[in-house]
Amino acid sequence: MKKALSILAIFGFVAFGTVNLVAQDGSTDTTEQQTEGADSAAAAETATPVTVETTKDEAPAEEEVVVEQSFHQVIKQKFIEGGPSFMGIVLLTLILGLALCIERIIYLNMATPNSKKLLDEIETALQSGGVEAAKEVCRNTRGPVASIFYQGLDRMDEGIDVVEKSIISYGSVQMGLLERNISWISLFIALAPMLGFMGTVIGMIGAFDAIEAAGDISPSLVAGGIKVALLTTVFGLIVAMILQIFYNYIVAKVDSIVNKMEDSSISLIDLLIKHGASHK
């Protein structure tokens, strides 16, 4: 019995000692982990201000770049880098082409007729005051259609055949006035990219001359000439595209006015036949 109790006591001491050792080991590991966590937190706290300061230092630099380089300044800088000789000529083509386009647009908008209203006024004048009253209406009305009507009414006494020939002939004159200066706009559309390509060729020649003078192929030497060449080409193409848009609008406007002139002329002949004009 005593021997059994002694064995149980020995086993109890061994088990209790093992538990204490495990607890001590766990406490040691926990202490080490807490120490490592504290060290990591201290390191993070030490590193965080540096990161914040770097971010604060970098952000204003990026904002300054965005503020300083506006679209107008970029265009001005690229224009200067392209060289004043060819870039100035391309700019001159843009100015002259836009001046002609604006002049044509103003003229065509003023010449756009209100044919139905004019025909109604002429019919009323023919009924009330005859041919002279109708001619007075045409004189007081602006536009190519009124001018064509006046020529037809002025020859009403000579017969409807003469009136028709007069309307066709004077319609051709008015069409020429509508299309005036359009050929110059098409010239500037073709000239602007050609000047840009000429600047490209001259820039490439300058780049090769610089390489020949230096005796080696340096990226800085080649890049300068190629950059000038490409800038002149880009500006020439931009000018051509701008003028082409205005040119197409003007051509469409002329076609619309000519169609109204032809339709109104047919209506005028029918109106004159209705009011007594005859074939002679």
XYZ file of C-alpha atoms in Angstrom:
280
model
C 0.000 0.000 0.000
C 2.768 2.405 0.927
C 4.599 1.408 -2.239
C 1.534 2.220 -4.367
C 1.090 5.594 -2.691
C 4.752 6.389 -3.278
C 4.428 5.575 -6.994
C 1.312 7.790 -7.283
C 3.130 10.640 -5.541
C 6.070 10.328 -7.952
C 3.702 10.377 -10.946
C 1.929 13.443 -9.523
C 5.157 15.382 -9.060
C 6.279 14.502 -12.619
C 2.945 15.556 -14.128
C 2.830 18.795 -12.125
C 6.389 19.629 -13.138
C 5.597 19.004 -16.818
C 2.576 21.309 -16.652
C 4.689 24.023 -15.028
C 7.372 23.647 -17.711
C 4.770 23.880 -20.490
C 3.196 26.934 -18.859
C 6.586 28.575 -18.474
C 7.429 27.811 -22.116
C 4.070 29.283 -23.206
C 4.623 32.364 -21.103
C 8.115 32.753 -22.579
C 6.785 32.439 -26.159
C 3.986 34.905 -25.428
C 6.459 37.357 -23.934
C 8.728 37.007 -26.960
C 5.816 37.503 -29.344
C 4.674 40.574 -27.423
C 8.225 41.908 -27.478
C 8.488 41.288 -31.240
C 5.052 42.898 -31.769
C 6.094 45.920 -29.743
C 9.318 46.167 -31.748
C 7.356 45.897 -35.033
C 4.864 48.544 -33.889
C 7.708 50.823 -32.863
C 9.377 50.292 -36.232
C 6.084 50.997 -38.031
C 5.566 54.145 -35.995
C 9.099 55.200 -36.801
C 8.660 54.517 -40.551
C 5.179 56.021 -40.911
C 6.161 59.684 -40.561
C 8.764 59.210 -43.312
C 6.130 57.827 -45.676
C 3.696 60.597 -44.860
C 6.349 63.214 -45.335
C 7.367 61.702 -48.683
C 3.747 61.702 -49.858
C 3.278 65.261 -48.727
C 6.454 66.252 -50.519
C 5.523 64.507 -53.785
C 1.883 65.662 -54.048
C 2.580 69.400 -54.443
C 5.176 68.667 -57.131
C 2.589 66.835 -59.230
C 0.032 69.595 -58.721
C 2.540 72.219 -59.817
C 3.205 70.372 -63.094
C -0.528 70.181 -63.852
C -1.073 73.864 -63.091
C 1.946 75.155 -65.000
C 1.373 73.297 -68.306
C -1.898 74.544 -69.716
C -3.157 73.759 -73.220
C -2.283 77.211 -74.526
C 1.251 76.993 -73.186
C 1.775 73.532 -74.669
C 0.624 74.719 -78.112
C 2.870 77.775 -77.864
C 5.848 75.675 -76.818
C 5.356 73.151 -79.620
C 4.940 75.958 -82.146
C 8.258 77.493 -81.099
C 9.988 74.113 -81.133
C 8.766 73.504 -84.683
C 10.700 76.503 -85.963
C 9.389 79.952 -86.925
C 9.999 79.570 -90.668
C 7.657 76.784 -91.723
C 5.391 77.008 -88.694
C 4.792 80.681 -89.481
C 3.891 79.869 -93.090
C 1.476 77.140 -91.989
C -0.113 79.563 -89.514
C -0.478 82.129 -92.322
C -2.355 79.594 -94.458
C -4.696 78.952 -91.534
C -5.380 82.674 -91.046
C -6.016 83.353 -94.739
C -8.127 80.235 -95.152
C -10.274 81.044 -92.115
C -10.736 84.632 -93.338
C -12.067 83.378 -96.679
C -14.278 80.799 -94.955
C -15.823 83.391 -92.640
C -16.449 85.765 -95.554
C -18.175 83.021 -97.570
C -20.287 81.857 -94.638
C -21.536 85.397 -93.945
C -22.288 85.990 -97.641
C -24.133 82.687 -98.071
C -26.216 83.151 -94.933
C -27.271 86.587 -96.173
C -28.031 85.137 -99.620
C -30.199 82.297 -98.318
C -33.639 83.043 -99.777
C -37.139 82.736 -98.408
C -38.518 81.676 -101.757
C -42.086 80.968 -100.722
C -42.542 84.364 -99.121
C -41.001 86.116 -102.144
C -43.261 84.269 -104.583
C -46.327 85.178 -102.532
C -45.324 88.856 -102.526
C -44.697 88.826 -106.299
C -48.060 87.185 -106.964
C -49.809 89.769 -104.806
C -47.938 92.587 -106.576
C -48.832 91.204 -110.021
C -52.491 91.087 -109.069
C -52.534 94.576 -107.596
C -49.974 96.631 -109.533
C -48.755 94.582 -112.448
C -45.187 93.847 -113.542
C -43.724 97.118 -112.245
C -44.990 96.443 -108.734
C -43.511 92.940 -108.873
C -40.167 94.364 -110.041
C -40.230 96.807 -107.138
C -40.662 93.890 -104.732
C -37.594 92.216 -106.257
C -35.524 95.399 -105.994
C -36.338 95.697 -102.295
C -35.483 92.048 -101.556
C -31.923 90.879 -100.945
C -30.474 87.680 -102.402
C -29.755 85.897 -105.679
C -33.315 84.620 -106.128
C -34.735 88.157 -106.113
C -32.114 89.234 -108.664
C -33.026 86.336 -110.954
C -36.743 87.140 -110.619
C -36.075 90.771 -111.527
C -34.308 89.769 -114.739
C -37.190 87.503 -115.679
C -39.861 90.113 -114.931
C -37.900 92.747 -116.862
C -38.253 90.658 -120.055
C -41.834 89.541 -119.536
C -43.051 91.574 -122.542
C -40.720 89.638 -124.870
C -42.404 86.306 -124.177
C -42.008 83.405 -121.799
C -39.204 81.847 -123.870
C -37.018 84.908 -123.460
C -37.889 85.048 -119.755
C -36.786 81.422 -119.319
C -33.485 81.985 -121.147
C -32.834 85.111 -119.106
C -33.469 83.262 -115.847
C -31.097 80.436 -116.829
C -28.340 82.832 -117.921
C -28.554 85.061 -114.866
C -28.809 81.998 -112.632
C -25.373 80.943 -113.875
C -24.039 84.392 -112.984
C -25.458 84.163 -109.477
C -24.034 80.665 -109.058
C -20.593 82.031 -109.912
C -20.997 84.697 -107.235
C -21.948 82.066 -104.680
C -18.873 79.953 -105.512
C -16.435 82.869 -105.502
C -13.193 82.327 -103.474
C -14.024 78.658 -102.767
C -11.132 77.594 -105.017
C -8.739 79.595 -102.803
C -9.970 77.723 -99.739
C -9.270 74.394 -101.456
C -5.800 75.714 -102.332
C -4.985 76.388 -98.681
C -6.346 72.946 -97.730
C -3.859 71.337 -100.122
C -1.023 73.760 -99.336
C -0.965 73.386 -95.537
C 0.005 69.668 -95.373
C 2.479 70.108 -98.227
C 4.242 72.838 -96.286
C 4.256 70.552 -93.257
C 5.819 67.718 -95.274
C 8.401 70.125 -96.668
C 9.309 71.100 -93.108
C 9.608 67.396 -92.327
C 12.059 66.828 -95.172
C 14.119 69.883 -94.246
C 14.181 68.800 -90.587
C 15.428 65.337 -91.557
C 18.121 66.889 -93.739
C 19.192 69.063 -90.800
C 19.347 65.984 -88.559
C 21.629 64.138 -90.998
C 23.804 67.240 -91.416
C 24.227 67.351 -87.630
C 25.191 63.669 -87.591
C 27.709 64.244 -90.357
C 29.244 67.226 -88.575
C 29.488 65.362 -85.250
C 30.936 62.219 -86.803
C 28.722 59.832 -84.806
C 25.062 59.022 -84.316
C 23.996 60.745 -81.113
C 20.375 60.312 -79.982
C 20.134 63.972 -78.995
C 21.231 65.146 -82.444
C 18.812 62.883 -84.293
C 15.893 63.521 -81.921
C 16.079 67.298 -82.342
C 15.783 67.225 -86.131
C 13.103 64.540 -86.169
C 11.040 66.412 -83.565
C 11.049 69.589 -85.661
C 10.102 67.580 -88.725
C 7.168 65.857 -87.064
C 5.841 69.053 -85.483
C 5.589 70.820 -88.845
C 3.740 67.824 -90.288
C 1.271 67.713 -87.396
C 0.453 71.416 -87.609
C 0.045 71.237 -91.387
C -2.431 68.366 -91.073
C -4.367 70.150 -88.307
C -4.731 73.273 -90.481
C -5.913 71.184 -93.431
C -8.531 69.381 -91.310
C -9.911 72.645 -89.886
C -10.236 74.257 -93.314
C -11.727 71.077 -94.804
C -14.606 71.181 -92.324
C -15.457 74.775 -93.271
C -15.028 73.978 -96.983
C -17.540 71.123 -96.863
C -20.041 73.316 -95.012
C -19.686 76.071 -97.625
C -20.101 73.660 -100.547
C -23.219 72.166 -98.959
C -24.621 75.670 -98.394
C -24.013 76.635 -102.029
C -25.739 73.475 -103.272
C -28.741 74.198 -101.066
C -29.082 77.775 -102.378
C -28.702 76.642 -106.009
C -31.453 74.055 -105.560
C -33.756 76.716 -104.135
C -32.898 79.029 -107.032
C -33.821 76.392 -109.623
C -37.052 75.439 -107.884
C -38.060 79.068 -107.447
C -37.315 79.852 -111.109
C -39.689 77.102 -112.244
C -42.355 78.447 -109.884
C -41.862 81.977 -111.274
C -42.336 80.826 -114.867
C -45.543 79.052 -113.910
C -46.689 82.199 -112.111
C -45.968 84.424 -115.130
C -47.837 82.047 -117.467
C -50.761 82.190 -115.065
C -50.752 86.019 -115.246
C -50.758 86.318 -119.028
C -47.211 85.713 -120.254
C -47.259 83.938 -123.628
C -44.864 82.307 -126.076
C -43.599 84.531 -128.926
